[in-house]
Short mmCIF file of C-alpha atoms in Angstrom, two decimals:
data_model
loop_
_atom_site.label_atom_id
_atom_site.label_comp_id
_atom_site.label_asym_id
_atom_site.label_seq_id
_atom_site.Cartn_x
_atom_site.Cartn_y
_atom_site.Cartn_z
CA UNK H 1 62.82 157.37 33.00
CA UNK H 2 63.02 156.49 29.66
CA UNK H 3 63.26 152.93 30.15
CA UNK H 4 63.32 152.08 26.58
CA UNK H 5 66.09 151.93 23.91
CA UNK H 6 65.38 154.14 21.18
CA UNK H 7 64.50 153.61 17.92
CA UNK H 8 67.30 153.20 15.35
CA UNK H 9 67.45 152.80 11.87
CA UNK H 10 68.56 149.47 9.89
CA UNK H 11 68.49 149.39 6.48
CA UNK H 12 67.86 146.68 3.55
CA UNK H 13 71.41 146.38 3.19
CA UNK H 14 72.00 145.50 6.60
CA UNK H 15 69.32 142.98 7.62
CA UNK H 16 70.19 141.48 3.94
CA UNK H 17 73.36 140.89 5.23
CA UNK H 18 72.79 139.71 8.66
CA UNK H 19 70.60 136.78 7.11
CA UNK H 20 73.55 135.68 4.71
CA UNK H 21 76.17 135.99 7.16
CA UNK H 22 78.00 133.65 8.28
CA UNK H 23 79.26 133.52 12.47
CA UNK H 24 79.39 136.73 13.38
CA UNK H 25 80.54 137.86 17.14
CA UNK H 26 80.48 141.07 19.11
CA UNK H 27 81.49 142.11 21.99
CA UNK H 28 78.47 143.06 24.36
CA UNK H 29 78.70 146.76 25.75
CA UNK H 30 75.76 147.02 27.27
CA UNK H 31 76.65 144.06 29.44
CA UNK H 32 78.48 144.11 32.84
CA UNK H 33 79.99 141.71 35.13
CA UNK H 34 79.89 140.80 39.10
CA UNK H 35 80.87 138.28 40.75
CA UNK H 36 79.92 135.77 43.59
CA UNK H 37 81.54 134.64 46.05
CA UNK H 38 81.89 132.83 49.79
CA UNK H 39 79.91 129.66 51.39
CA UNK H 40 76.48 131.20 51.40
CA UNK H 41 76.31 132.19 47.59
CA UNK H 42 74.80 128.97 46.17
CA UNK H 43 71.84 129.01 49.24
CA UNK H 44 71.53 133.31 48.37
CA UNK H 45 71.13 133.04 44.51
CA UNK H 46 68.74 130.03 44.99
CA UNK H 47 66.55 131.85 47.17
CA UNK H 48 66.34 134.63 44.63
CA UNK H 49 66.95 134.08 41.12
CA UNK H 50 63.89 131.99 39.36
CA UNK H 51 65.76 128.92 38.03
CA UNK H 52 67.54 125.96 39.93
CA UNK H 53 70.99 127.38 41.12
CA UNK H 54 72.07 123.97 43.40
CA UNK H 55 73.25 122.97 40.13
CA UNK H 56 76.65 125.10 40.85
CA UNK H 57 77.06 123.83 43.93
CA UNK H 58 78.06 120.25 42.42
CA UNK H 59 81.58 119.53 42.61
CA UNK H 60 83.71 119.37 39.01
CA UNK H 61 83.60 116.63 36.46
CA UNK H 62 86.34 113.98 36.71
CA UNK H 63 86.99 113.75 33.20
CA UNK H 64 89.16 116.35 30.60
CA UNK H 65 85.95 118.40 30.30
CA UNK H 66 85.58 119.96 33.71
CA UNK H 67 82.79 122.17 32.62
CA UNK H 68 79.74 123.78 34.10
CA UNK H 69 76.95 124.65 32.14
CA UNK H 70 75.51 128.44 32.21
CA UNK H 71 72.09 129.59 32.86
CA UNK H 72 69.54 132.55 32.64
CA UNK H 73 67.74 133.63 34.80
CA UNK H 74 65.85 136.16 36.35
CA UNK H 75 65.24 138.61 39.79
CA UNK H 76 62.03 139.59 39.72
CA UNK H 77 59.95 141.56 42.68
CA UNK H 78 57.68 140.09 45.99
CA UNK H 79 54.42 140.20 43.00
CA UNK H 80 55.95 138.31 40.35
CA UNK H 81 56.83 140.86 38.34
CA UNK H 82 60.67 141.33 36.24
CA UNK H 83 63.74 143.26 37.40
CA UNK H 84 66.65 141.89 36.16
CA UNK H 85 67.75 138.81 34.16
CA UNK H 86 71.54 136.98 35.02
CA UNK H 87 73.50 134.83 32.53
CA UNK H 88 75.36 132.77 35.35
CA UNK H 89 78.84 131.04 34.95
CA UNK H 90 80.50 129.07 37.03
CA UNK H 91 83.95 128.87 36.01
CA UNK H 92 85.60 125.74 36.85
CA UNK H 93 89.00 124.19 36.53
CA UNK H 94 90.00 120.69 36.86
CA UNK H 95 92.13 121.63 39.81
CA UNK H 96 88.66 123.11 41.50
CA UNK H 97 87.91 121.39 44.78
CA UNK H 98 84.57 122.23 46.81
CA UNK H 99 85.88 123.44 49.93
CA UNK H 100 83.75 121.83 53.28
CA UNK H 101 81.64 124.73 53.30
CA UNK H 102 80.67 124.71 49.18
CA UNK H 103 82.08 127.50 48.43
CA UNK H 104 82.27 128.01 44.98
CA UNK H 105 82.47 131.43 41.95
CA UNK H 106 80.03 132.13 40.16
CA UNK H 107 80.25 135.34 37.77
CA UNK H 108 77.25 137.01 36.54
CA UNK H 109 76.37 139.01 33.08
CA UNK H 110 73.84 141.37 34.12
CA UNK H 111 72.79 144.31 32.22
CA UNK H 112 75.43 147.38 32.66
CA UNK H 113 72.64 150.21 31.98
CA UNK H 114 70.91 149.59 35.98
CA UNK H 115 74.46 148.02 37.10
CA UNK H 116 74.29 150.47 40.26
CA UNK H 117 70.56 149.70 40.96
CA UNK H 118 71.35 145.96 40.75
CA UNK H 119 73.76 145.80 43.61
CA UNK H 120 71.86 147.72 45.66
CA UNK H 121 69.12 145.27 45.32
CA UNK H 122 71.24 142.31 45.46
CA UNK H 123 73.20 143.70 49.00
CA UNK H 124 69.47 144.23 50.49
CA UNK H 125 68.49 140.96 49.79
CA UNK H 126 71.74 139.44 51.57
CA UNK H 127 71.30 140.57 55.07
CA UNK H 128 73.57 138.05 56.88
CA UNK H 129 74.70 135.54 54.55
CA UNK H 130 77.90 134.72 53.93
CA UNK H 131 78.24 136.05 50.22
CA UNK H 132 80.27 138.57 48.90
CA UNK H 133 78.76 140.68 45.77
CA UNK H 134 81.63 142.22 43.32
CA UNK H 135 81.37 144.83 40.39
CA UNK H 136 83.97 143.28 38.49
CA UNK H 137 82.62 145.08 35.22
CA UNK H 138 86.41 146.32 34.76
CA UNK H 139 87.99 143.15 34.76
CA UNK H 140 85.58 140.82 32.07
CA UNK H 141 83.57 141.99 29.40
CA UNK H 142 80.79 139.98 27.83
CA UNK H 143 80.96 138.36 23.88
CA UNK H 144 77.79 136.42 21.99
CA UNK H 145 78.68 134.38 18.94
CA UNK H 146 75.83 134.25 16.13
CA UNK H 147 74.57 133.87 12.97
CA UNK H 148 73.01 131.37 10.48
CA UNK H 149 76.01 129.21 9.76
CA UNK H 150 76.50 129.17 13.32
CA UNK H 151 73.01 128.55 14.59
CA UNK H 152 72.41 125.89 12.29
CA UNK H 153 75.24 123.73 13.08
CA UNK H 154 74.68 120.64 14.61
CA UNK H 155 76.72 119.96 18.32
CA UNK H 156 78.72 117.54 16.70
CA UNK H 157 79.98 119.52 14.52
CA UNK H 158 80.40 122.99 16.56
CA UNK H 159 81.31 121.04 19.86
CA UNK H 160 83.75 118.13 18.98
CA UNK H 161 84.24 117.78 22.69
CA UNK H 162 81.56 119.12 24.61
CA UNK H 163 78.32 121.20 24.54
CA UNK H 164 81.32 124.43 24.78
CA UNK H 165 84.50 125.83 22.51
CA UNK H 166 87.00 127.69 24.29
CA UNK H 167 90.18 127.49 26.19
CA UNK H 168 90.29 124.26 28.05
CA UNK H 169 87.01 123.19 27.17
CA UNK H 170 87.87 119.85 26.81
CA UNK H 171 90.83 117.55 24.96
CA UNK H 172 92.61 119.93 22.34
CA UNK H 173 91.85 117.05 19.62
CA UNK H 174 93.61 118.30 16.35
CA UNK H 175 91.78 120.51 14.37
CA UNK H 176 90.78 122.45 17.34
CA UNK H 177 93.45 124.16 18.20
CA UNK H 178 91.79 127.71 17.12
CA UNK H 179 88.97 127.22 19.69
CA UNK H 180 92.01 127.04 22.76
CA UNK H 181 93.45 130.07 23.07
CA UNK H 182 95.59 129.84 26.33
CA UNK H 183 95.37 128.23 29.67
CA UNK H 184 93.01 130.48 31.69
CA UNK H 185 90.27 128.83 31.09
CA UNK H 186 87.24 130.93 30.09
CA UNK H 187 85.23 129.21 26.85
CA UNK H 188 81.75 130.13 25.10
CA UNK H 189 78.92 127.84 25.83
CA UNK H 190 75.79 127.27 23.85
CA UNK H 191 73.02 129.94 24.64
CA UNK H 192 71.47 128.75 27.37
CA UNK H 193 67.85 130.09 25.95
CA UNK H 194 68.25 128.87 22.59
CA UNK H 195 70.05 127.40 20.75
CA UNK H 196 69.40 129.40 17.45
CA UNK H 197 71.01 132.27 19.31
CA UNK H 198 74.65 130.60 18.84
CA UNK H 199 77.12 131.18 21.86
CA UNK H 200 77.87 132.94 24.71
CA UNK H 201 80.49 133.80 27.56
CA UNK H 202 82.68 136.01 29.69
CA UNK H 203 85.83 136.64 28.85
CA UNK H 204 89.10 138.67 30.74
CA UNK H 205 89.17 142.26 29.43
CA UNK H 206 92.11 142.83 27.71
CA UNK H 207 91.74 139.55 25.40
CA UNK H 208 90.48 138.49 22.49
CA UNK H 209 88.34 135.65 22.97
CA UNK H 210 89.05 132.24 21.14
CA UNK H 211 87.49 131.82 17.17
CA UNK H 212 86.58 135.93 16.96
CA UNK H 213 89.74 135.76 14.26
CA UNK H 214 88.02 133.11 11.98
CA UNK H 215 84.93 135.35 12.60
CA UNK H 216 83.01 138.28 11.58
CA UNK H 217 83.86 141.07 14.75
CA UNK H 218 80.87 143.43 14.50
CA UNK H 219 78.84 145.61 16.46
CA UNK H 220 76.21 144.61 19.05
CA UNK H 221 73.24 146.13 17.13
CA UNK H 222 73.34 143.25 14.82
CA UNK H 223 73.37 140.91 17.53
CA UNK H 224 70.24 143.16 18.78
CA UNK H 225 68.62 142.58 14.78
CA UNK H 226 69.44 139.03 15.54
CA UNK H 227 67.11 138.53 18.68
CA UNK H 228 64.02 140.68 17.21
CA UNK H 229 64.32 138.14 14.13
CA UNK H 230 63.53 135.56 17.55
CA UNK H 231 61.31 137.44 19.47
CA UNK H 232 63.92 137.21 22.58
CA UNK H 233 64.16 140.32 24.36
CA UNK H 234 66.97 140.61 27.00
CA UNK H 235 67.70 142.86 30.17
CA UNK H 236 65.72 145.80 31.96
CA UNK H 237 65.43 148.23 28.82
CA UNK H 238 63.93 145.60 26.49
CA UNK H 239 61.73 144.29 29.56
CA UNK H 240 59.99 146.97 31.17
CA UNK H 241 61.27 146.93 34.80
CA UNK H 242 59.04 146.54 37.42
CA UNK H 243 55.82 145.53 35.12
CA UNK H 244 56.85 142.67 32.33
CA UNK H 245 55.43 139.15 33.64
CA UNK H 246 57.95 136.61 32.90
CA UNK H 247 55.79 134.43 31.08
CA UNK H 248 54.49 137.07 28.53
CA UNK H 249 57.85 137.35 27.83
CA UNK H 250 58.40 133.90 27.01
CA UNK H 251 60.81 132.82 29.63
CA UNK H 252 59.78 129.19 30.39
CA UNK H 253 60.51 129.01 26.97
CA UNK H 254 64.19 130.56 26.85
CA UNK H 255 64.86 128.07 29.95
CA UNK H 256 65.13 130.75 33.14
CA UNK H 257 62.89 129.40 34.89
CA UNK H 258 62.72 126.13 37.41
CA UNK H 259 59.47 124.79 38.14
CA UNK H 260 60.51 122.22 40.47
CA UNK H 261 62.93 124.51 42.42
CA UNK H 262 60.62 125.47 45.63
CA UNK H 263 60.82 129.52 46.56
CA UNK H 264 61.99 132.05 45.85
CA UNK H 265 61.16 135.90 45.06
CA UNK H 266 57.95 135.91 43.28
CA UNK H 267 57.45 132.32 42.83
CA UNK H 268 53.76 132.26 44.29
CA UNK H 269 52.32 134.58 40.67
CA UNK H 270 54.66 132.50 38.41
CA UNK H 271 53.25 128.87 39.93
CA UNK H 272 50.12 130.23 39.55
CA UNK H 273 50.06 131.67 35.73
CA UNK H 274 52.42 128.51 34.70
CA UNK H 275 48.40 126.29 35.37
CA UNK H 276 46.70 128.86 33.09
CA UNK H 277 46.64 130.24 30.10
CA UNK H 278 49.15 132.80 28.85
CA UNK H 279 46.43 135.11 26.61
CA UNK H 280 49.80 137.63 25.77
CA UNK H 281 52.96 137.03 24.89
CA UNK H 282 56.75 138.90 23.04
CA UNK H 283 55.98 138.51 19.36
CA UNK H 284 58.67 140.01 16.64
CA UNK H 285 57.19 142.48 14.64
CA UNK H 286 58.00 144.39 11.13
CA UNK H 287 55.94 148.10 10.34
CA UNK H 288 54.94 148.27 7.01
CA UNK H 289 52.99 150.70 4.99
CA UNK H 290 49.92 150.72 2.82
CA UNK H 291 51.93 148.96 0.43
CA UNK H 292 53.92 146.28 2.11
CA UNK H 293 57.12 148.37 2.02
CA UNK H 294 58.80 148.11 5.17
CA UNK H 295 59.18 151.85 7.02
CA UNK H 296 62.09 153.11 8.73
CA UNK H 297 62.06 155.30 12.11
CA UNK H 298 58.61 155.89 12.29
CA UNK H 299 57.90 153.51 15.39
CA UNK H 300 58.94 153.85 18.81
CA UNK H 301 58.97 151.65 21.62
CA UNK H 302 55.61 152.28 23.94
CA UNK H 303 53.34 153.00 20.74
CA UNK H 304 50.20 151.07 21.27
CA UNK H 305 49.07 148.80 19.01
CA UNK H 306 45.45 147.99 18.17
CA UNK H 307 42.79 146.27 16.00
CA UNK H 308 40.98 148.95 13.62
CA UNK H 309 38.64 146.49 12.41
CA UNK H 310 37.68 146.23 16.54
CA UNK H 311 39.16 149.42 17.61
CA UNK H 312 40.32 147.95 20.57
CA UNK H 313 44.19 147.90 21.72
CA UNK H 314 45.73 144.92 21.21
CA UNK H 315 49.50 145.29 22.81
CA UNK H 316 52.14 147.64 22.64
CA UNK H 317 55.56 148.19 21.45
CA UNK H 318 58.36 147.54 23.68
CA UNK H 319 61.74 147.56 21.21
CA UNK H 320 61.82 149.15 17.98
CA UNK H 321 64.85 148.78 15.64
CA UNK H 322 64.09 150.65 12.10
CA UNK H 323 61.55 148.65 10.21
CA UNK H 324 61.62 145.70 13.09
CA UNK H 325 60.57 145.38 16.63
CA UNK H 326 59.26 143.23 19.23
CA UNK H 327 55.65 143.69 21.19
CA UNK H 328 53.43 142.16 23.57
CA UNK H 329 50.06 141.30 22.16
CA UNK H 330 47.27 139.38 22.69
CA UNK H 331 47.42 136.35 20.37
CA UNK H 332 44.31 136.50 19.15
CA UNK H 333 44.36 139.01 18.17
CA UNK H 334 47.44 139.37 16.68
CA UNK H 335 47.21 136.63 14.68
CA UNK H 336 43.53 136.08 13.54
CA UNK H 337 42.92 140.36 12.97
CA UNK H 338 47.04 140.28 11.56
CA UNK H 339 45.88 142.52 8.45
CA UNK H 340 43.98 145.04 10.63
CA UNK H 341 46.81 146.08 13.34
CA UNK H 342 48.13 149.26 13.09
CA UNK H 343 50.07 151.91 15.30
CA UNK H 344 47.70 154.34 17.48
CA UNK H 345 47.68 157.49 16.26
CA UNK H 346 49.66 156.61 12.92
CA UNK H 347 47.37 154.25 11.37
CA UNK H 348 49.08 154.57 7.50
CA UNK H 349 51.88 151.74 9.25
CA UNK H 350 51.02 148.37 9.52
CA UNK H 351 52.34 145.86 11.77
CA UNK H 352 52.79 142.75 11.16
CA UNK H 353 53.43 140.12 14.30
CA UNK H 354 55.28 137.03 13.47
CA UNK H 355 54.92 133.37 14.89
CA UNK H 356 58.66 132.90 16.34
CA UNK H 357 60.16 129.64 14.55
CA UNK H 358 61.08 128.23 17.79
CA UNK H 359 57.70 128.54 19.82
CA UNK H 360 56.98 125.02 21.45
CA UNK H 361 53.60 123.90 20.09
CA UNK H 362 51.62 124.10 22.92
CA UNK H 363 51.69 127.76 22.82
CA UNK H 364 49.97 127.51 19.31
CA UNK H 365 47.13 125.08 21.84
CA UNK H 366 47.29 128.05 24.32
CA UNK H 367 46.45 130.03 21.48
CA UNK H 368 43.25 128.12 19.66
CA UNK H 369 42.50 127.82 23.31
CA UNK H 370 41.87 131.60 23.48
CA UNK H 371 40.31 131.91 20.46
CA UNK H 372 37.79 129.79 21.48
CA UNK H 373 37.07 131.43 24.43
#
């Protein structure tokens, strides 16, 4: 089965429009929603996922902003390889109180292409845990807000009340009414991975999320292009299921892993890798001809990247979209020999590896240590 998204055409005009556009908004039709509920919900997810889910068990805030920030997490194989990613939300209300059993309701934004398989996997792990797992994809949709103007705003400008914008995200101050559509309690949250990715939210189907009217609603392919520029993969289509090593896909930098939470499925490999040097990472890529001009529809996901100077494999393309893509490459070869990177069997196509602006400085030190070694 082909686990990769097919290569799609993106013209220079589309890229220019995206780079210069104000806030954009896309319904993420590739994503679905499942719901966890029951007294063992927190315990169940805490033992499975890579992030610390215990904060969802905290009582709602007593102030006027009963917001529990959402989080990004992954379910791994016992060997520490990636399986599925989750954006987890607890939509608390002012009147919500934890019952004696600590029962909460958590919604998860997940990859829709593997929904049935994911549900079966979760139910396999459930055993006797008192947690209900439901497919509510027909009831809720996933949305993303992003764009140059949005990501460059500071929290104080974009979020006058809290780190979320939406319905009942806080006091409805003057000039903030556009972000408060009604009282159903659904809202935008800062993307838990990176500020530059914008805002994300789950909203009831059949409703228009707040701020969409003032933004430019566009298709999901623009959001994919936005992520390609940042080097951020999402879902089991772009992150090879059962194969990808989370730290090579930058999950630590994307706030998807807690290194203090204790045991969870696949934790041992993650802990070992965390204390070592990551020699390969997911990078943004561009595909060029010999004259430095971008080439369209010539590279497909799964293509091998080689260094023509050494004749050695440097890595592989994981996602291809027009002349842009992402790939997991050896850092030393990707940046030291960038003029020599080509596609195996298509040596007339050059590969430009790009350092993502959001990378922590210590990742560059790791690269230098790798080069010395």
